[in-house]
Short mmCIF file of C-alpha atoms and ligand atoms in Angstrom, two decimals:
data_model
loop_
_atom_site.label_atom_id
_atom_site.label_comp_id
_atom_site.label_asym_id
_atom_site.label_seq_id
_atom_site.Cartn_x
_atom_site.Cartn_y
_atom_site.Cartn_z
CA MET A 1 -60.05 -36.80 9.37
CA GLU A 2 -63.58 -36.61 7.97
CA THR A 3 -65.65 -34.46 10.25
CA GLY A 4 -69.01 -34.36 9.53
CA GLU A 5 -69.40 -30.55 10.05
CA ARG A 6 -71.11 -28.03 7.66
CA PHE A 7 -71.46 -24.37 7.10
CA VAL A 8 -74.47 -22.22 7.39
CA ILE A 9 -74.62 -19.43 5.13
CA GLU A 10 -77.47 -16.68 4.64
CA GLY A 11 -77.02 -15.33 1.71
CA LEU A 12 -76.76 -11.74 1.24
CA ALA A 13 -79.89 -11.88 -1.32
CA GLY A 14 -77.53 -9.75 -4.48
CA LYS A 15 -77.02 -7.05 -1.69
CA LYS A 16 -73.08 -6.01 -1.87
CA THR A 17 -72.62 -4.95 1.48
CA LEU A 18 -68.96 -7.27 1.88
CA ARG A 19 -66.39 -4.78 3.33
CA GLY A 20 -63.47 -4.31 5.03
CA THR A 21 -59.86 -6.34 4.99
CA ILE A 22 -59.24 -9.90 4.46
CA ALA A 23 -55.15 -11.30 4.31
CA VAL A 24 -54.36 -14.56 2.53
CA HIS A 25 -52.46 -17.24 4.09
CA GLY A 26 -49.66 -19.53 2.61
CA ALA A 27 -49.75 -21.08 -0.45
CA LYS A 28 -50.86 -24.85 0.00
CA ASN A 29 -49.59 -26.18 -3.30
CA SER A 30 -46.35 -24.16 -2.29
CA ALA A 31 -45.90 -25.45 1.16
CA LEU A 32 -46.65 -29.41 0.60
CA LYS A 33 -43.55 -28.83 -2.25
CA ALA A 34 -41.92 -27.02 0.51
CA MET A 35 -42.77 -29.68 2.97
CA ALA A 36 -41.17 -32.66 0.50
CA ALA A 37 -38.10 -30.63 0.06
CA ALA A 38 -37.32 -30.70 2.75
CA VAL A 39 -35.56 -33.88 2.15
CA LEU A 40 -32.77 -33.00 0.26
CA PHE A 41 -31.90 -31.36 3.23
CA LYS A 42 -28.31 -32.28 5.59
CA ASN A 43 -29.93 -30.19 8.53
CA SER A 44 -32.90 -28.63 9.65
CA LEU A 45 -34.88 -26.54 7.83
CA THR A 46 -37.38 -24.21 9.50
CA LEU A 47 -40.52 -23.16 6.82
CA SER A 48 -42.99 -19.98 7.83
CA ASN A 49 -46.53 -18.99 6.21
CA ILE A 50 -47.40 -22.84 6.42
CA PRO A 51 -50.66 -22.94 6.19
CA ASP A 52 -52.90 -24.74 8.97
CA ILE A 53 -55.17 -26.72 7.07
CA GLU A 54 -56.31 -30.69 6.20
CA ASP A 55 -53.34 -31.44 3.86
CA VAL A 56 -50.52 -30.45 5.22
CA ARG A 57 -51.43 -31.87 8.27
CA HIS A 58 -51.52 -35.28 6.41
CA MET A 59 -48.20 -34.15 4.67
CA ALA A 60 -46.45 -33.63 8.18
CA ASP A 61 -47.89 -37.49 8.38
CA LEU A 62 -46.38 -38.95 5.88
CA LEU A 63 -42.78 -37.33 6.82
CA GLU A 64 -42.91 -38.29 10.53
CA HIS A 65 -43.88 -41.83 9.30
CA LEU A 66 -40.40 -41.86 7.47
CA SER A 67 -39.09 -40.77 10.11
CA ILE A 68 -37.98 -36.87 9.95
CA SER A 69 -39.36 -34.70 13.00
CA ILE A 70 -41.25 -32.35 12.65
CA ALA A 71 -42.26 -29.23 15.02
CA ARG A 72 -44.66 -26.91 15.20
CA GLY A 73 -43.77 -23.29 15.88
CA ALA A 74 -46.15 -19.60 16.51
CA ALA A 75 -47.08 -18.33 13.39
CA GLY A 76 -47.80 -20.42 11.02
CA SER A 77 -43.46 -21.96 11.13
CA MET A 78 -42.50 -25.25 11.06
CA THR A 79 -39.12 -27.43 11.90
CA ILE A 80 -38.51 -29.93 9.63
CA ASP A 81 -35.63 -32.24 10.21
CA THR A 82 -34.68 -35.10 8.16
CA ARG A 83 -31.40 -35.71 9.36
CA PHE A 84 -32.01 -39.30 10.39
CA VAL A 85 -35.00 -39.90 7.21
CA SER A 86 -34.47 -44.52 6.58
CA LYS A 87 -37.66 -45.13 5.91
CA THR A 88 -38.69 -44.99 1.61
CA ASP A 89 -42.58 -46.87 1.99
CA LEU A 90 -45.25 -44.15 2.20
CA THR A 91 -48.47 -45.06 3.82
CA ALA A 92 -50.77 -45.45 1.59
CA ASP A 93 -53.94 -44.54 3.69
CA ILE A 94 -52.19 -40.82 3.27
CA SER A 95 -51.07 -40.60 -0.10
CA LYS A 96 -54.24 -41.98 -1.10
CA ARG A 97 -56.19 -38.55 0.28
CA LEU A 98 -52.77 -36.12 -1.01
CA ARG A 99 -52.19 -35.37 -4.59
CA ALA A 100 -48.77 -34.34 -3.19
CA SER A 101 -47.74 -36.96 -1.92
CA ILE A 102 -46.37 -37.79 -4.87
CA VAL A 103 -44.07 -35.00 -4.93
CA LEU A 104 -42.21 -36.78 -2.00
CA ALA A 105 -40.95 -39.65 -4.62
CA GLY A 106 -38.87 -37.80 -6.20
CA PRO A 107 -36.31 -36.34 -3.22
CA LEU A 108 -36.77 -39.70 -1.28
CA LEU A 109 -35.69 -41.18 -4.56
CA ALA A 110 -32.68 -39.22 -5.39
CA ARG A 111 -31.77 -39.68 -1.16
CA LEU A 112 -32.09 -42.96 -0.26
CA GLY A 113 -32.51 -44.93 -3.96
CA HIS A 114 -35.65 -46.42 -3.09
CA VAL A 115 -39.13 -45.33 -2.38
CA SER A 116 -42.37 -46.98 -2.89
CA PHE A 117 -46.15 -45.69 -2.91
CA PRO A 118 -49.69 -46.22 -3.62
CA HIS A 119 -51.59 -44.36 -6.99
CA PRO A 120 -52.09 -40.74 -5.42
CA GLY A 121 -54.85 -39.21 -4.13
CA GLY A 122 -56.20 -35.97 -3.72
CA CYS A 123 -59.39 -34.03 -5.44
CA VAL A 124 -61.97 -36.40 -7.92
CA ILE A 125 -61.02 -33.98 -10.66
CA GLY A 126 -60.41 -36.09 -13.24
CA ALA A 127 -58.22 -39.65 -14.20
CA ARG A 128 -54.91 -37.87 -12.62
CA PRO A 129 -52.41 -40.15 -14.20
CA ILE A 130 -48.61 -40.35 -12.77
CA ASP A 131 -47.17 -41.70 -15.98
CA MET A 132 -45.04 -39.23 -16.77
CA PHE A 133 -43.43 -39.45 -13.21
CA LEU A 134 -42.50 -43.12 -14.31
CA GLU A 135 -41.26 -42.18 -17.00
CA GLY A 136 -39.21 -39.88 -16.06
CA PHE A 137 -37.79 -42.04 -13.28
CA LYS A 138 -36.93 -45.28 -15.17
CA LYS A 139 -35.41 -42.00 -17.70
CA MET A 140 -33.17 -41.38 -14.67
CA GLY A 141 -32.31 -44.87 -14.13
CA ALA A 142 -34.56 -45.88 -11.98
CA ALA A 143 -36.34 -49.62 -12.06
CA VAL A 144 -40.13 -49.44 -12.04
CA ARG A 145 -42.47 -52.03 -10.54
CA VAL A 146 -45.76 -52.42 -9.35
CA LYS A 147 -46.63 -55.11 -6.65
CA GLU A 148 -49.84 -55.45 -5.00
CA LYS A 149 -51.22 -51.90 -6.36
CA THR A 150 -47.48 -50.30 -4.83
CA TYR A 151 -45.25 -48.41 -7.29
CA VAL A 152 -42.10 -49.68 -6.13
CA VAL A 153 -39.16 -47.22 -7.46
CA ARG A 154 -35.03 -48.38 -7.03
CA ALA A 155 -32.16 -46.33 -8.41
CA PRO A 156 -29.31 -47.76 -9.80
CA LYS A 157 -26.68 -48.15 -7.37
CA ARG A 158 -24.30 -44.89 -7.80
CA GLY A 159 -27.79 -43.10 -7.57
CA LEU A 160 -30.32 -41.33 -10.30
CA LYS A 161 -28.28 -39.76 -13.14
CA GLY A 162 -29.24 -36.98 -14.12
CA ALA A 163 -31.78 -37.09 -18.28
CA ALA A 164 -33.17 -34.91 -20.06
CA LEU A 165 -37.22 -35.29 -20.37
CA PHE A 166 -40.31 -33.90 -22.02
CA PHE A 167 -43.40 -33.68 -20.15
CA ARG A 168 -46.34 -34.66 -23.10
CA GLN A 169 -48.41 -32.35 -20.77
CA GLN A 170 -47.01 -29.40 -18.87
CA SER A 171 -47.56 -30.84 -14.81
CA VAL A 172 -47.34 -28.77 -11.77
CA THR A 173 -46.18 -32.27 -9.64
CA ALA A 174 -43.80 -34.17 -12.69
CA THR A 175 -41.99 -30.13 -12.93
CA GLU A 176 -41.33 -30.17 -8.73
CA THR A 177 -41.03 -33.69 -8.08
CA PHE A 178 -37.67 -33.78 -11.17
CA MET A 179 -37.00 -30.39 -10.07
CA MET A 180 -35.89 -32.00 -6.83
CA ALA A 181 -35.40 -35.42 -8.02
CA GLY A 182 -32.22 -33.48 -10.34
CA VAL A 183 -31.17 -31.96 -7.28
CA LEU A 184 -29.23 -35.21 -5.68
CA ALA A 185 -28.92 -36.93 -9.24
CA ARG A 186 -25.44 -37.55 -10.83
CA GLY A 187 -25.18 -34.69 -13.47
CA THR A 188 -27.74 -32.37 -15.53
CA THR A 189 -31.81 -32.83 -15.57
CA ILE A 190 -32.93 -30.80 -17.95
CA LEU A 191 -36.92 -30.22 -18.45
CA LYS A 192 -38.55 -29.64 -21.18
CA ASN A 193 -42.56 -28.24 -21.30
CA ALA A 194 -41.69 -27.42 -17.39
CA ALA A 195 -45.00 -26.16 -15.75
CA MET A 196 -44.15 -22.35 -14.83
CA GLU A 197 -46.54 -21.64 -11.92
CA PRO A 198 -45.23 -19.29 -9.46
CA GLU A 199 -45.28 -21.93 -6.38
CA ILE A 200 -42.29 -23.68 -8.85
CA ALA A 201 -40.21 -20.59 -9.65
CA HIS A 202 -40.44 -19.73 -5.89
CA LEU A 203 -39.04 -23.56 -4.96
CA ALA A 204 -36.63 -22.86 -7.64
CA LEU A 205 -35.54 -19.51 -5.75
CA PHE A 206 -35.70 -21.79 -2.08
CA LEU A 207 -33.24 -24.22 -3.38
CA ASN A 208 -30.81 -22.40 -5.30
CA ARG A 209 -30.35 -20.11 -1.74
CA SER A 210 -29.17 -23.32 0.05
CA GLY A 211 -27.27 -24.58 -2.27
CA ALA A 212 -29.14 -26.36 -5.20
CA ARG A 213 -28.00 -24.73 -8.93
CA ILE A 214 -31.31 -24.77 -10.50
CA ILE A 215 -31.24 -21.92 -14.23
CA GLY A 216 -35.16 -21.31 -15.67
CA ALA A 217 -37.37 -22.32 -13.25
CA GLY A 218 -40.67 -20.24 -13.67
CA THR A 219 -40.47 -20.67 -17.88
CA SER A 220 -40.35 -23.58 -19.63
CA THR A 221 -37.29 -25.53 -20.28
CA ILE A 222 -35.32 -26.07 -16.24
CA ILE A 223 -31.53 -26.90 -15.82
CA VAL A 224 -30.95 -28.52 -12.95
CA LYS A 225 -27.19 -29.39 -11.73
CA GLY A 226 -26.88 -31.77 -9.95
CA SER A 227 -25.32 -31.32 -6.17
CA ALA A 228 -25.36 -31.97 -2.76
CA LEU A 229 -27.42 -32.79 0.44
CA LEU A 230 -28.38 -29.00 0.71
CA SER A 231 -28.58 -26.36 4.10
CA ALA A 232 -30.99 -24.13 4.93
CA PRO A 233 -30.69 -20.98 4.36
CA ARG A 234 -30.44 -18.38 7.31
CA GLY A 235 -34.22 -17.39 7.80
CA GLY A 236 -35.74 -20.73 6.48
CA TYR A 237 -38.63 -20.06 3.71
CA ALA A 238 -41.54 -18.60 4.09
CA ILE A 239 -44.11 -20.09 2.24
CA VAL A 240 -45.84 -17.75 -0.87
CA PRO A 241 -49.26 -16.31 -1.12
CA ASP A 242 -51.98 -18.32 -2.32
CA ARG A 243 -53.13 -17.07 -4.91
CA LEU A 244 -55.93 -19.10 -5.75
CA GLU A 245 -56.97 -18.12 -2.07
CA ALA A 246 -56.38 -14.51 -2.96
CA GLY A 247 -58.19 -14.98 -6.47
CA SER A 248 -61.09 -16.21 -4.79
CA PHE A 249 -61.59 -13.54 -2.13
CA LEU A 250 -61.49 -11.14 -5.72
CA ILE A 251 -64.46 -13.05 -7.15
CA LEU A 252 -66.66 -12.97 -4.28
CA GLY A 253 -65.21 -9.58 -3.84
CA ALA A 254 -66.53 -8.56 -7.75
CA LEU A 255 -69.61 -9.57 -6.97
CA ALA A 256 -70.38 -8.46 -3.61
CA ALA A 257 -68.36 -5.68 -2.26
CA ARG A 258 -68.93 -2.56 -1.06
CA ASP A 259 -65.42 -2.26 -0.32
CA LEU A 260 -63.05 -5.36 -0.30
CA LEU A 261 -59.28 -4.83 0.67
CA ILE A 262 -57.21 -8.40 -0.21
CA THR A 263 -54.06 -7.84 1.54
CA HIS A 264 -51.06 -10.03 1.92
CA CYS A 265 -50.87 -11.03 -1.78
CA VAL A 266 -48.44 -11.54 -5.21
CA PRO A 267 -51.27 -9.54 -7.14
CA GLU A 268 -48.63 -10.61 -10.79
CA HIS A 269 -50.58 -14.37 -9.81
CA VAL A 270 -54.06 -13.66 -10.27
CA ALA A 271 -53.20 -10.95 -13.14
CA SER A 272 -55.52 -13.35 -15.90
CA LEU A 273 -58.02 -12.97 -13.32
CA ILE A 274 -58.04 -9.64 -12.48
CA GLU A 275 -57.61 -8.96 -16.74
CA THR A 276 -60.82 -10.99 -16.65
CA LEU A 277 -62.85 -9.26 -13.85
CA SER A 278 -62.19 -6.15 -15.59
CA TYR A 279 -63.45 -6.66 -18.90
CA ALA A 280 -66.41 -7.60 -17.80
CA GLY A 281 -66.78 -4.75 -15.83
CA VAL A 282 -65.67 -4.73 -11.81
CA SER A 283 -63.47 -2.36 -10.79
CA ILE A 284 -60.23 -3.76 -9.43
CA SER A 285 -57.16 -0.95 -8.30
CA VAL A 286 -53.77 -3.04 -7.18
CA THR A 287 -50.96 -1.35 -5.13
CA GLY A 288 -48.15 -3.16 -4.00
CA ASN A 289 -48.59 -6.64 -2.56
CA THR A 290 -52.68 -5.47 -1.89
CA ILE A 291 -56.09 -5.67 -4.25
CA ARG A 292 -58.98 -3.62 -3.70
CA VAL A 293 -62.17 -4.47 -5.01
CA ARG A 294 -65.66 -3.47 -5.80
CA ALA A 295 -68.78 -4.97 -7.42
CA PRO A 296 -70.28 -3.05 -9.92
CA LYS A 297 -73.15 -1.19 -9.94
CA SER A 298 -75.26 -2.47 -12.18
CA ALA A 299 -74.65 -6.62 -13.57
CA PRO A 300 -71.28 -6.84 -14.92
CA ARG A 301 -70.78 -8.34 -18.98
CA ALA A 302 -70.35 -12.31 -20.40
CA VAL A 303 -66.45 -13.62 -21.09
CA ASP A 304 -66.17 -16.77 -22.68
CA VAL A 305 -62.85 -18.52 -19.58
CA LYS A 306 -60.78 -21.25 -21.06
CA THR A 307 -58.21 -22.45 -18.32
CA HIS A 308 -54.18 -22.87 -18.82
CA GLU A 309 -51.56 -23.75 -17.36
CA TYR A 310 -49.76 -20.61 -15.51
CA PRO A 311 -50.14 -17.47 -17.12
CA GLY A 312 -53.22 -18.36 -18.40
CA PHE A 313 -56.89 -18.42 -16.30
CA PRO A 314 -55.95 -21.16 -14.00
CA THR A 315 -58.15 -24.43 -13.22
CA ASP A 316 -58.16 -23.84 -9.82
CA LEU A 317 -60.34 -20.86 -10.14
CA GLN A 318 -63.00 -22.23 -12.83
CA ALA A 319 -65.31 -22.95 -9.86
CA PRO A 320 -65.58 -19.74 -8.45
CA MET A 321 -65.39 -17.89 -11.93
CA THR A 322 -68.30 -19.49 -12.95
CA VAL A 323 -69.87 -18.41 -9.64
CA PHE A 324 -69.40 -15.17 -11.28
CA LEU A 325 -70.55 -15.13 -14.79
CA THR A 326 -74.24 -16.73 -13.59
CA GLN A 327 -74.46 -12.99 -12.27
CA ALA A 328 -73.62 -11.64 -15.84
CA ASN A 329 -75.15 -10.77 -18.66
CA GLY A 330 -75.16 -12.81 -21.46
CA GLU A 331 -73.73 -16.25 -22.69
CA SER A 332 -70.23 -17.43 -21.55
CA MET A 333 -68.33 -20.38 -22.47
CA VAL A 334 -65.77 -21.93 -19.66
CA PHE A 335 -63.84 -24.68 -21.26
CA GLU A 336 -61.58 -26.39 -18.81
CA THR A 337 -58.89 -27.36 -20.25
CA ILE A 338 -56.69 -29.19 -18.17
CA PHE A 339 -59.21 -31.81 -15.86
CA GLU A 340 -61.82 -33.73 -17.62
CA GLY A 341 -64.17 -33.95 -13.89
CA ARG A 342 -63.64 -30.56 -12.79
CA LEU A 343 -67.42 -29.37 -14.54
CA ASN A 344 -69.57 -31.44 -12.03
CA TYR A 345 -70.45 -29.02 -9.88
CA VAL A 346 -72.36 -27.09 -12.44
CA GLU A 347 -75.44 -29.66 -11.63
CA GLU A 348 -75.76 -28.31 -7.81
CA LEU A 349 -75.73 -24.76 -9.05
CA ASN A 350 -78.23 -25.59 -11.49
CA ARG A 351 -80.16 -26.26 -9.09
CA MET A 352 -79.24 -23.20 -6.78
CA GLY A 353 -81.38 -21.36 -10.10
CA ALA A 354 -78.07 -21.13 -12.13
CA ASP A 355 -78.82 -21.94 -16.04
CA ILE A 356 -75.61 -23.60 -17.32
CA ARG A 357 -75.65 -26.23 -19.89
CA THR A 358 -73.34 -28.97 -19.94
CA MET A 359 -72.03 -29.30 -24.08
CA ASP A 360 -69.55 -31.87 -22.91
CA PRO A 361 -67.23 -32.97 -20.46
CA HIS A 362 -64.70 -30.16 -20.72
CA ARG A 363 -67.58 -27.03 -21.78
CA VAL A 364 -70.38 -25.12 -20.28
CA ILE A 365 -73.02 -22.43 -21.47
CA VAL A 366 -72.95 -20.02 -18.50
CA ARG A 367 -76.28 -18.22 -19.33
CA GLY A 368 -76.55 -14.78 -16.65
CA LYS A 369 -77.90 -13.18 -15.07
CA THR A 370 -79.63 -15.22 -12.98
CA PRO A 371 -80.63 -15.17 -9.21
CA LEU A 372 -79.52 -17.62 -6.82
CA ARG A 373 -81.15 -18.89 -4.42
CA GLY A 374 -80.01 -21.19 -0.99
CA ARG A 375 -80.09 -24.80 -0.67
CA GLU A 376 -78.60 -27.44 0.92
CA LEU A 377 -74.98 -28.81 -1.40
CA GLU A 378 -72.36 -31.14 -0.71
CA SER A 379 -68.70 -29.72 -1.09
CA PRO A 380 -66.80 -32.02 -4.38
CA ASP A 381 -63.84 -30.74 -4.32
CA LEU A 382 -61.67 -28.69 -2.27
CA ARG A 383 -61.41 -25.17 -5.01
CA ALA A 384 -65.55 -26.46 -6.15
CA GLY A 385 -66.59 -26.63 -2.38
CA LEU A 386 -65.28 -22.96 -2.12
CA ALA A 387 -67.13 -21.92 -5.07
CA PHE A 388 -70.31 -23.08 -3.12
CA VAL A 389 -69.82 -20.88 -0.05
CA ILE A 390 -69.10 -17.86 -3.09
CA ALA A 391 -72.95 -19.27 -4.19
CA ALA A 392 -74.54 -19.47 -1.18
CA ALA A 393 -73.27 -15.94 0.18
CA ILE A 394 -74.85 -14.20 -2.98
CA ALA A 395 -77.78 -16.14 -2.92
CA SER A 396 -81.27 -15.58 -1.19
CA GLY A 397 -82.08 -17.45 1.90
CA ARG A 398 -79.74 -19.81 3.63
CA SER A 399 -77.38 -22.69 2.31
CA VAL A 400 -75.77 -25.22 4.20
CA ILE A 401 -72.71 -26.94 3.14
CA HIS A 402 -71.75 -30.12 3.93
CA THR A 403 -68.90 -32.00 3.58
CA VAL A 404 -67.01 -28.76 5.38
CA TYR A 405 -64.06 -30.98 5.21
CA ASN A 406 -62.92 -30.85 1.22
CA ILE A 407 -62.80 -27.29 1.54
CA ASP A 408 -60.75 -27.28 4.94
CA ARG A 409 -58.16 -29.51 3.38
CA GLY A 410 -57.28 -26.15 1.42
CA TYR A 411 -58.19 -23.29 3.35
CA GLU A 412 -57.39 -22.12 6.41
CA LYS A 413 -61.30 -21.36 8.94
CA VAL A 414 -62.03 -19.43 5.89
CA GLU A 415 -65.49 -18.75 7.66
CA GLU A 416 -63.94 -16.76 10.74
CA ARG A 417 -61.78 -14.55 7.65
CA LEU A 418 -65.47 -14.48 5.88
CA ARG A 419 -67.17 -13.66 8.53
CA ASN A 420 -64.66 -10.50 9.43
CA ILE A 421 -65.85 -8.78 6.25
CA GLY A 422 -69.76 -9.58 6.62
CA VAL A 423 -70.27 -12.79 4.68
CA LYS A 424 -73.39 -14.34 7.16
CA ILE A 425 -71.81 -17.66 7.75
CA SER A 426 -71.32 -20.43 10.94
CA ARG A 427 -69.46 -23.79 10.51
CA MET A 428 -72.21 -26.62 12.84
CA ALA A 429 -70.44 -29.71 14.47
C1 LIG B 1 -51.91 -29.44 -9.14
O1 LIG B 1 -52.36 -30.87 -9.75
C2 LIG B 1 -51.87 -28.46 -8.15
N1 LIG B 1 -51.80 -29.54 -7.00
C3 LIG B 1 -53.29 -29.02 -8.70
O2 LIG B 1 -54.44 -28.04 -7.23
C4 LIG B 1 -53.62 -27.94 -9.55
O3 LIG B 1 -55.21 -27.99 -10.24
C5 LIG B 1 -53.07 -28.69 -11.04
O4 LIG B 1 -51.56 -28.50 -10.27
C6 LIG B 1 -52.84 -27.72 -12.54
O5 LIG B 1 -52.94 -26.14 -11.36
C7 LIG B 1 -50.66 -29.55 -6.09
O6 LIG B 1 -49.86 -29.01 -6.79
C8 LIG B 1 -50.89 -30.84 -5.26
P1 LIG B 1 -50.87 -32.02 -12.73
P2 LIG B 1 -50.93 -31.41 -10.66
O7 LIG B 1 -50.41 -33.04 -12.76
O8 LIG B 1 -49.76 -31.70 -10.72
C9 LIG B 1 -52.03 -34.26 -16.98
C10 LIG B 1 -56.01 -27.75 -6.29
O9 LIG B 1 -56.71 -28.06 -5.66
N2 LIG B 1 -50.84 -35.47 -15.89
O10 LIG B 1 -50.04 -30.17 -13.45
O11 LIG B 1 -51.86 -32.85 -9.60
C11 LIG B 1 -53.49 -34.68 -15.80
O12 LIG B 1 -54.08 -35.53 -16.28
C12 LIG B 1 -55.43 -29.20 -6.88
O13 LIG B 1 -54.98 -27.45 -4.87
C13 LIG B 1 -50.37 -36.22 -17.13
O14 LIG B 1 -50.80 -37.13 -17.92
O15 LIG B 1 -51.67 -31.73 -12.18
C14 LIG B 1 -53.84 -33.23 -16.33
O16 LIG B 1 -54.58 -33.17 -17.41
C15 LIG B 1 -56.07 -29.32 -8.07
N3 LIG B 1 -49.53 -37.63 -16.44
C16 LIG B 1 -52.48 -32.79 -16.93
O17 LIG B 1 -51.08 -33.47 -16.81
C17 LIG B 1 -48.85 -37.92 -15.61
O18 LIG B 1 -48.21 -38.68 -15.09
C18 LIG B 1 -51.81 -31.67 -15.46
O19 LIG B 1 -52.25 -32.24 -14.66
C19 LIG B 1 -49.60 -36.30 -15.23
C20 LIG B 1 -50.48 -35.58 -15.13
#
């Protein structure tokens, strides 16, 4: 729900004083998919390390609407019981807010033979089509109709059949959807040009521990042998740490830390960022599941960034990285190759004093180093919202960031964690 809350941030004016420890929480984009995967289970399933964020609450609402019961426990645990799942229509008002809602279509169709949903929502970062989903369902034998702006998908009487799908574009949500649909399909499903993000490999690992037969997740070819409803493994499933949260904290540290320790993360998942920041001159060291970062004394050097599917530079860290580049000496090109609407925040950074020139909807040139000044800002989407928090934290003077709702969608009480390491940030109603 829109709350109208805002963040008020007193910037550090370029001082590098952040210090202490900041813990990374469970990954939004893993938690949402694990919640959808519960539909594949014959008994109740317990998930842990679920972040307490808006998108998770929306997904829980969607599931409850399908007669799925959800019980929240202490410390981020959640038990989902899908034994009585009967409904197959995803409510429009929630689905329109949540791109991940589309991922529910795969398991629901595979289990109950029917699903209907509106065009899914989520961050406004480009067209975000669903053509590959509709084509994939058809290849698995389903009939797809569009009725009053709702997609109605029906599996054949004997259920979905395994199929060979080649994704024209690597898509995280399409890969997850069809990997899950394949678990309850007849025969073998082969996914080629599959996305390779760590959240996909983790989901497959968990499904396999529960009785699924998935080979190759984490590579570009995934083979799924159809099986029966899954059984929840002992000990449930712990959501993988959020690599985008870890990456954002790392960028903040690279800009403003005297000595910052990022804990509870998987450093390997942000290898491309560590490599890029190190090249720019940031001192980073990795031990086990922690990353230590110190901002360089003099300005880092410019570095070109091109977003790429995993393990390349993540599109979700492109906005915070652009903030970093405003503080680097020289010209950097930022090339957003995945979404066409994901550089729409740069004008706001220019208003803070950055020098960023837009070449076309996919490319900008950042010229640094430019001091930033605090401003009133509107957070346009989740990741750019956090990028504004980082920009405001290093700027001189006060910033007010509106539409905090966008940031709450993906980051749990981020202001409390940032305050603990020295960012002067407060939430105002
Ligand atoms: C997932 O989005 C994430 N969302 C995004 O995170 C993330 O930015 C993105 O992957 C890339 O890593 C979730 O996991 C819920 P895609 P997704 O389908 O799956 C094209 C965040 O802030 N495409 O991998 O929606 C599409 O246009 C969000 O947490 C088609 O052409 O992205 C894009 O160019 C934002 N047809 C490309 O594929 C389709 O049917 C990749 O999109 C589907 C996608």
